[in-house]
PDB file of C-alpha atoms in Angstrom:
ATOM      1  CA  MET A   1       0.000   0.000   0.000  1.00 46.00           C
ATOM      2  CA  PRO A   2       1.408   3.462  -0.858  1.00 50.00           C
ATOM      3  CA  PRO A   3       2.549   5.570   2.106  1.00 51.00           C
ATOM      4  CA  ALA A   4      -0.289   7.694   3.424  1.00 49.00           C
ATOM      5  CA  ASN A   5       1.838  10.846   3.518  1.00 52.00           C
ATOM      6  CA  LYS A   6       2.534  10.562  -0.214  1.00 55.00           C
ATOM      7  CA  VAL A   7      -1.024   9.750  -1.214  1.00 59.00           C
ATOM      8  CA  GLY A   8      -2.348  12.618   0.878  1.00 71.00           C
ATOM      9  CA  ALA A   9      -0.090  15.212  -0.756  1.00 79.00           C
ATOM     10  CA  PRO A  10      -2.405  16.213  -3.655  1.00 84.00           C
ATOM     11  CA  PRO A  11      -5.541  16.825  -1.534  1.00 84.00           C
ATOM     12  CA  ALA A  12      -3.414  18.567   1.099  1.00 87.00           C
ATOM     13  CA  ASN A  13      -2.027  20.895  -1.577  1.00 85.00           C
ATOM     14  CA  VAL A  14      -5.511  21.594  -2.896  1.00 88.00           C
ATOM     15  CA  PHE A  15      -6.960  22.352   0.553  1.00 89.00           C
ATOM     16  CA  ALA A  16      -4.025  24.593   1.420  1.00 90.00           C
ATOM     17  CA  LEU A  17      -4.349  26.617  -1.783  1.00 90.00           C
ATOM     18  CA  VAL A  18      -8.112  26.922  -1.353  1.00 87.00           C
ATOM     19  CA  LEU A  19      -7.649  28.276   2.174  1.00 90.00           C
ATOM     20  CA  MET A  20      -5.153  30.765   0.728  1.00 91.00           C
ATOM     21  CA  ARG A  21      -7.847  31.855  -1.765  1.00 88.00           C
ATOM     22  CA  VAL A  22      -5.694  31.048  -4.767  1.00 90.00           C
ATOM     23  CA  ASP A  23      -7.320  31.190  -8.205  1.00 90.00           C
ATOM     24  CA  ILE A  24      -9.277  28.003  -8.921  1.00 86.00           C
ATOM     25  CA  LEU A  25      -7.368  27.262 -12.146  1.00 89.00           C
ATOM     26  CA  VAL A  26      -4.109  27.382 -10.213  1.00 92.00           C
ATOM     27  CA  VAL A  27      -5.597  25.039  -7.591  1.00 91.00           C
ATOM     28  CA  ILE A  28      -6.658  22.527 -10.257  1.00 88.00           C
ATOM     29  CA  GLY A  29      -3.265  22.720 -11.936  1.00 90.00           C
ATOM     30  CA  ALA A  30      -1.454  22.207  -8.647  1.00 90.00           C
ATOM     31  CA  GLY A  31      -3.606  19.174  -7.850  1.00 88.00           C
ATOM     32  CA  ILE A  32      -2.799  17.617 -11.219  1.00 88.00           C
ATOM     33  CA  ALA A  33       0.885  18.479 -11.017  1.00 89.00           C
ATOM     34  CA  SER A  34       1.238  16.875  -7.583  1.00 88.00           C
ATOM     35  CA  SER A  35      -0.726  13.774  -8.604  1.00 88.00           C
ATOM     36  CA  VAL A  36       1.162  12.824 -11.765  1.00 90.00           C
ATOM     37  CA  PRO A  37       4.491  12.043 -10.016  1.00 89.00           C
ATOM     38  CA  LEU A  38       2.633   9.810  -7.547  1.00 87.00           C
ATOM     39  CA  CYS A  39       0.985   7.920 -10.389  1.00 87.00           C
ATOM     40  CA  LEU A  40       4.381   7.304 -11.970  1.00 89.00           C
ATOM     41  CA  ALA A  41       6.415   6.533  -8.842  1.00 87.00           C
ATOM     42  CA  VAL A  42       3.918   5.004  -6.416  1.00 84.00           C
ATOM     43  CA  GLN A  43       1.179   3.497  -8.591  1.00 81.00           C
ATOM     44  CA  ASP A  44       3.659   2.150 -11.189  1.00 85.00           C
ATOM     45  CA  MET A  45       1.737   3.764 -14.036  1.00 88.00           C
ATOM     46  CA  THR A  46       3.365   4.784 -17.277  1.00 91.00           C
ATOM     47  CA  MET A  47       2.915   8.248 -18.754  1.00 92.00           C
ATOM     48  CA  ALA A  48       0.627   6.680 -21.353  1.00 93.00           C
ATOM     49  CA  ASP A  49      -1.523   5.262 -18.528  1.00 91.00           C
ATOM     50  CA  VAL A  50      -1.726   8.688 -16.906  1.00 90.00           C
ATOM     51  CA  VAL A  51      -2.807  10.355 -20.153  1.00 92.00           C
ATOM     52  CA  ARG A  52      -5.334   7.592 -20.870  1.00 90.00           C
ATOM     53  CA  THR A  53      -6.808   7.921 -17.374  1.00 88.00           C
ATOM     54  CA  ALA A  54      -7.002  11.707 -17.687  1.00 88.00           C
ATOM     55  CA  ILE A  55      -8.937  11.375 -20.943  1.00 90.00           C
ATOM     56  CA  LEU A  56     -11.076   8.268 -20.416  1.00 87.00           C
ATOM     57  CA  GLY A  57     -11.289   8.167 -16.620  1.00 84.00           C
ATOM     58  CA  TYR A  58     -10.279   5.662 -13.955  1.00 83.00           C
ATOM     59  CA  VAL A  59     -11.561   2.089 -13.893  1.00 81.00           C
ATOM     60  CA  ALA A  60     -11.345   0.444 -10.465  1.00 78.00           C
ATOM     61  CA  PRO A  61      -9.785  -3.037 -10.629  1.00 78.00           C
ATOM     62  CA  LEU A  62     -11.811  -4.384  -7.672  1.00 77.00           C
ATOM     63  CA  PRO A  63     -15.592  -4.326  -7.144  1.00 75.00           C
ATOM     64  CA  GLN A  64     -15.067  -3.133  -3.552  1.00 71.00           C
ATOM     65  CA  VAL A  65     -13.758   0.212  -4.821  1.00 69.00           C
ATOM     66  CA  ARG A  66     -16.020   0.531  -7.854  1.00 72.00           C
ATOM     67  CA  ALA A  67     -17.297   3.865  -6.542  1.00 69.00           C
ATOM     68  CA  LEU A  68     -13.899   5.363  -7.369  1.00 73.00           C
ATOM     69  CA  SER A  69     -14.347   4.660 -11.083  1.00 75.00           C
ATOM     70  CA  GLY A  70     -15.118   7.567 -13.368  1.00 74.00           C
ATOM     71  CA  GLY A  71     -13.750  10.957 -14.224  1.00 76.00           C
ATOM     72  CA  GLY A  72     -11.737  11.899 -17.284  1.00 82.00           C
ATOM     73  CA  LEU A  73     -12.225  14.569 -19.901  1.00 84.00           C
ATOM     74  CA  VAL A  74     -14.662  12.423 -21.869  1.00 83.00           C
ATOM     75  CA  SER A  75     -17.097  12.306 -18.944  1.00 77.00           C
ATOM     76  CA  MET A  76     -17.202  16.108 -18.931  1.00 78.00           C
ATOM     77  CA  LEU A  77     -18.294  16.484 -22.561  1.00 82.00           C
ATOM     78  CA  ASP A  78     -22.003  16.278 -21.735  1.00 75.00           C
ATOM     79  CA  ALA A  79     -21.619  18.901 -19.019  1.00 71.00           C
ATOM     80  CA  VAL A  80     -19.678  21.169 -21.389  1.00 78.00           C
ATOM     81  CA  GLN A  81     -22.418  20.850 -24.012  1.00 80.00           C
ATOM     82  CA  ILE A  82     -25.073  21.658 -21.425  1.00 74.00           C
ATOM     83  CA  VAL A  83     -23.179  24.755 -20.287  1.00 72.00           C
ATOM     84  CA  CYS A  84     -22.734  25.948 -23.875  1.00 80.00           C
ATOM     85  CA  ILE A  85     -26.403  25.439 -24.754  1.00 78.00           C
ATOM     86  CA  THR A  86     -27.718  26.983 -21.551  1.00 73.00           C
ATOM     87  CA  SER A  87     -25.364  29.945 -21.963  1.00 73.00           C
ATOM     88  CA  ALA A  88     -26.927  30.536 -25.379  1.00 79.00           C
ATOM     89  CA  TYR A  89     -30.396  30.425 -23.787  1.00 76.00           C
ATOM     90  CA  ALA A  90     -29.286  32.909 -21.142  1.00 72.00           C
ATOM     91  CA  GLY A  91     -28.055  35.279 -23.845  1.00 76.00           C
ATOM     92  CA  ILE A  92     -31.381  35.018 -25.691  1.00 79.00           C
ATOM     93  CA  PHE A  93     -33.325  35.738 -22.498  1.00 76.00           C
ATOM     94  CA  LYS A  94     -31.105  38.731 -21.732  1.00 74.00           C
ATOM     95  CA  GLU A  95     -31.341  40.383 -25.150  1.00 76.00           C
ATOM     96  CA  THR A  96     -35.054  39.756 -25.775  1.00 79.00           C
ATOM     97  CA  PRO A  97     -38.222  40.636 -23.827  1.00 80.00           C
ATOM     98  CA  LEU A  98     -39.068  36.969 -23.189  1.00 77.00           C
ATOM     99  CA  LEU A  99     -38.650  37.386 -19.433  1.00 77.00           C
ATOM    100  CA  ALA A 100     -40.262  40.825 -19.184  1.00 77.00           C
ATOM    101  CA  GLY A 101     -43.399  39.489 -17.528  1.00 82.00           C
ATOM    102  CA  ILE A 102     -41.412  37.503 -14.983  1.00 83.00           C
ATOM    103  CA  ASP A 103     -39.250  40.565 -14.295  1.00 82.00           C
ATOM    104  CA  ARG A 104     -42.361  42.485 -13.285  1.00 85.00           C
ATOM    105  CA  VAL A 105     -43.410  39.683 -10.936  1.00 87.00           C
ATOM    106  CA  VAL A 106     -39.955  39.672  -9.329  1.00 88.00           C
ATOM    107  CA  ARG A 107     -40.084  43.436  -8.828  1.00 85.00           C
ATOM    108  CA  ARG A 108     -43.488  43.138  -7.142  1.00 87.00           C
ATOM    109  CA  MET A 109     -42.188  40.387  -4.856  1.00 87.00           C
ATOM    110  CA  SER A 110     -39.221  42.576  -3.900  1.00 85.00           C
ATOM    111  CA  ARG A 111     -41.630  45.079  -2.307  1.00 84.00           C
ATOM    112  CA  ARG A 112     -42.774  42.484   0.226  1.00 85.00           C
ATOM    113  CA  LEU A 113     -39.898  40.024   0.572  1.00 86.00           C
ATOM    114  CA  SER A 114     -36.244  40.404   1.437  1.00 88.00           C
ATOM    115  CA  PRO A 115     -33.696  40.113  -1.402  1.00 90.00           C
ATOM    116  CA  TYR A 116     -32.924  36.576  -0.274  1.00 92.00           C
ATOM    117  CA  GLY A 117     -36.618  35.679  -0.115  1.00 91.00           C
ATOM    118  CA  VAL A 118     -37.091  36.897  -3.681  1.00 92.00           C
ATOM    119  CA  THR A 119     -33.979  35.065  -4.862  1.00 93.00           C
ATOM    120  CA  LEU A 120     -35.048  31.809  -3.196  1.00 94.00           C
ATOM    121  CA  THR A 121     -38.592  31.976  -4.597  1.00 93.00           C
ATOM    122  CA  THR A 122     -37.252  32.698  -8.070  1.00 93.00           C
ATOM    123  CA  SER A 123     -34.683  29.922  -7.710  1.00 93.00           C
ATOM    124  CA  VAL A 124     -37.336  27.306  -6.959  1.00 93.00           C
ATOM    125  CA  PHE A 125     -39.177  28.068 -10.191  1.00 91.00           C
ATOM    126  CA  THR A 126     -36.045  28.357 -12.350  1.00 91.00           C
ATOM    127  CA  ALA A 127     -34.736  25.042 -10.991  1.00 91.00           C
ATOM    128  CA  ILE A 128     -38.045  23.324 -11.718  1.00 90.00           C
ATOM    129  CA  ILE A 129     -38.377  24.505 -15.320  1.00 86.00           C
ATOM    130  CA  SER A 130     -34.724  24.513 -16.416  1.00 83.00           C
ATOM    131  CA  CYS A 131     -33.900  20.882 -15.517  1.00 80.00           C
ATOM    132  CA  ASN A 132     -30.244  21.727 -14.928  1.00 82.00           C
ATOM    133  CA  GLN A 133     -28.330  23.752 -12.379  1.00 87.00           C
ATOM    134  CA  THR A 134     -26.405  25.939 -14.832  1.00 84.00           C
ATOM    135  CA  LEU A 135     -29.411  27.459 -16.564  1.00 85.00           C
ATOM    136  CA  ALA A 136     -31.236  27.809 -13.237  1.00 90.00           C
ATOM    137  CA  ILE A 137     -28.336  29.855 -11.842  1.00 91.00           C
ATOM    138  CA  MET A 138     -28.167  32.046 -14.943  1.00 88.00           C
ATOM    139  CA  LEU A 139     -31.905  32.704 -14.930  1.00 88.00           C
ATOM    140  CA  ALA A 140     -32.011  33.445 -11.206  1.00 91.00           C
ATOM    141  CA  HIS A 141     -29.085  35.825 -11.613  1.00 90.00           C
ATOM    142  CA  GLN A 142     -30.714  37.664 -14.518  1.00 88.00           C
ATOM    143  CA  LEU A 143     -34.069  37.982 -12.775  1.00 89.00           C
ATOM    144  CA  CYS A 144     -32.680  39.048  -9.389  1.00 90.00           C
ATOM    145  CA  SER A 145     -29.632  41.092 -10.376  1.00 85.00           C
ATOM    146  CA  ASP A 146     -31.497  44.411  -9.970  1.00 84.00           C
ATOM    147  CA  LEU A 147     -32.459  43.851  -6.340  1.00 87.00           C
ATOM    148  CA  ASP A 148     -31.300  46.385  -3.776  1.00 82.00           C
ATOM    149  CA  GLN A 149     -28.106  44.605  -2.663  1.00 85.00           C
ATOM    150  CA  SER A 150     -24.395  44.492  -3.363  1.00 89.00           C
ATOM    151  CA  ALA A 151     -22.828  42.139  -5.893  1.00 90.00           C
ATOM    152  CA  SER A 152     -21.260  40.040  -3.120  1.00 90.00           C
ATOM    153  CA  ASP A 153     -24.579  39.714  -1.261  1.00 91.00           C
ATOM    154  CA  HIS A 154     -26.299  38.739  -4.511  1.00 92.00           C
ATOM    155  CA  ALA A 155     -23.658  36.056  -5.165  1.00 92.00           C
ATOM    156  CA  LEU A 156     -24.097  34.700  -1.632  1.00 93.00           C
ATOM    157  CA  ASP A 157     -27.887  34.609  -2.043  1.00 93.00           C
ATOM    158  CA  LEU A 158     -27.511  32.623  -5.271  1.00 94.00           C
ATOM    159  CA  GLU A 159     -25.147  30.189  -3.555  1.00 93.00           C
ATOM    160  CA  ASP A 160     -27.574  29.679  -0.671  1.00 94.00           C
ATOM    161  CA  SER A 161     -30.602  29.270  -2.918  1.00 94.00           C
ATOM    162  CA  VAL A 162     -30.488  28.115  -6.531  1.00 94.00           C
ATOM    163  CA  VAL A 163     -27.191  26.223  -6.247  1.00 94.00           C
ATOM    164  CA  LEU A 164     -28.704  24.099  -3.464  1.00 94.00           C
ATOM    165  CA  VAL A 165     -32.337  23.954  -4.553  1.00 93.00           C
ATOM    166  CA  ALA A 166     -31.409  22.533  -7.975  1.00 92.00           C
ATOM    167  CA  GLY A 167     -30.198  19.376  -6.246  1.00 90.00           C
ATOM    168  CA  LEU A 168     -33.644  18.819  -4.723  1.00 91.00           C
ATOM    169  CA  VAL A 169     -35.453  18.679  -8.073  1.00 90.00           C
ATOM    170  CA  PRO A 170     -35.739  14.984  -9.059  1.00 87.00           C
ATOM    171  CA  TRP A 171     -35.622  15.683 -12.810  1.00 86.00           C
ATOM    172  CA  SER A 172     -32.741  18.178 -12.575  1.00 85.00           C
ATOM    173  CA  ILE A 173     -29.299  17.018 -13.667  1.00 82.00           C
ATOM    174  CA  ALA A 174     -27.884  18.252 -10.352  1.00 84.00           C
ATOM    175  CA  GLY A 175     -30.028  15.743  -8.471  1.00 83.00           C
ATOM    176  CA  ALA A 176     -30.783  12.946 -10.909  1.00 79.00           C
ATOM    177  CA  VAL A 177     -27.355  12.250 -12.398  1.00 76.00           C
ATOM    178  CA  PRO A 178     -25.380  11.765  -9.147  1.00 78.00           C
ATOM    179  CA  LEU A 179     -28.105   9.551  -7.665  1.00 80.00           C
ATOM    180  CA  ALA A 180     -28.428   7.498 -10.850  1.00 74.00           C
ATOM    181  CA  SER A 181     -24.653   6.972 -11.017  1.00 65.00           C
ATOM    182  CA  MET A 182     -24.690   5.566  -7.484  1.00 68.00           C
ATOM    183  CA  GLY A 183     -27.968   3.678  -7.855  1.00 72.00           C
ATOM    184  CA  ALA A 184     -29.388   5.513  -4.839  1.00 79.00           C
ATOM    185  CA  PRO A 185     -33.138   5.949  -4.203  1.00 86.00           C
ATOM    186  CA  VAL A 186     -34.244   9.434  -5.237  1.00 84.00           C
ATOM    187  CA  ALA A 187     -36.874  10.247  -2.600  1.00 85.00           C
ATOM    188  CA  ALA A 188     -34.913   8.934   0.385  1.00 88.00           C
ATOM    189  CA  SER A 189     -31.649  10.513  -0.768  1.00 88.00           C
ATOM    190  CA  MET A 190     -33.177  13.943  -1.230  1.00 88.00           C
ATOM    191  CA  ALA A 191     -34.988  13.716   2.095  1.00 88.00           C
ATOM    192  CA  LEU A 192     -31.648  13.015   3.779  1.00 90.00           C
ATOM    193  CA  ALA A 193     -29.843  15.811   1.911  1.00 90.00           C
ATOM    194  CA  ILE A 194     -30.348  18.031   4.942  1.00 92.00           C
ATOM    195  CA  TYR A 195     -27.795  20.662   3.924  1.00 92.00           C
ATOM    196  CA  LEU A 196     -29.670  21.421   0.697  1.00 93.00           C
ATOM    197  CA  TYR A 197     -32.781  22.615   2.493  1.00 91.00           C
ATOM    198  CA  ALA A 198     -31.399  23.467   5.952  1.00 94.00           C
ATOM    199  CA  VAL A 199     -29.325  26.373   4.602  1.00 94.00           C
ATOM    200  CA  PRO A 200     -32.259  28.091   2.821  1.00 94.00           C
ATOM    201  CA  ALA A 201     -34.473  27.485   5.870  1.00 93.00           C
ATOM    202  CA  TRP A 202     -31.841  29.003   8.176  1.00 94.00           C
ATOM    203  CA  ARG A 203     -31.376  32.025   5.908  1.00 92.00           C
ATOM    204  CA  LEU A 204     -35.123  32.662   5.874  1.00 91.00           C
ATOM    205  CA  LEU A 205     -35.463  32.187   9.626  1.00 90.00           C
ATOM    206  CA  SER A 206     -32.463  34.336  10.519  1.00 89.00           C
ATOM    207  CA  GLY A 207     -33.624  37.037   8.108  1.00 83.00           C
ATOM    208  CA  TRP A 208     -37.089  37.036   9.694  1.00 81.00           C
ATOM    209  CA  PHE A 209     -35.633  37.434  13.202  1.00 79.00           C
ATOM    210  CA  ALA A 210     -33.319  40.190  11.981  1.00 77.00           C
ATOM    211  CA  ALA A 211     -36.242  42.057  10.411  1.00 72.00           C
ATOM    212  CA  ARG A 212     -38.265  41.765  13.624  1.00 73.00           C
ATOM    213  CA  GLY A 213     -35.302  43.067  15.604  1.00 73.00           C
ATOM    214  CA  ARG A 214     -34.940  46.085  13.337  1.00 69.00           C
ATOM    215  CA  ALA A 215     -38.690  46.767  13.580  1.00 66.00           C
ATOM    216  CA  ARG A 216     -38.553  46.719  17.392  1.00 73.00           C
ATOM    217  CA  CYS A 217     -35.590  49.086  17.416  1.00 74.00           C
ATOM    218  CA  ALA A 218     -37.425  51.451  15.082  1.00 67.00           C
ATOM    219  CA  VAL A 219     -40.470  51.493  17.379  1.00 64.00           C
ATOM    220  CA  ARG A 220     -38.338  52.278  20.419  1.00 64.00           C
TER     221      ARG A 220
END
């Protein structure tokens, strides 16, 4: 078995660079660069094996570790196509009045709900109709980008809403594909995905308490 300190070097490098807030492309490159020497020296792979694995993915030799199989550039082609197509849709929606009616609904909601409440409500509908996380994020961003909040707060609201909610839609790629690849039951898995709905619930609850606190201070 390879020494644990050697095998743990790539993830340790990645975690360290992430904590240092290094650019994500640099983090990915560092992870690859630190993994290739281990493949050659510890796993007894040839450079051809490394290239083949990077392109076609890893195939586990034992059924006990079959969950480790996958990856490779080929497995990302479908996701790349989805991103390209959904980006085209987002451009069409932005440059045409197709979403004008929905924009008016969002503006009316913003008079009664907090920016996060509007973003979450919009995210639920975009995740349901878009069937994939990428388009749902783009639509939620376009519809909620004019709310009275900073760019960083808007990005955080998207992260705590549409990015998570998309995984709770059974027919969305974000939820269906990972569960299908593992052969996991959809309903039970999503019910146990506590983080996906606990974060939005906490944001709504904490925002409600904060609003009540501000109202009490204003009365006093």
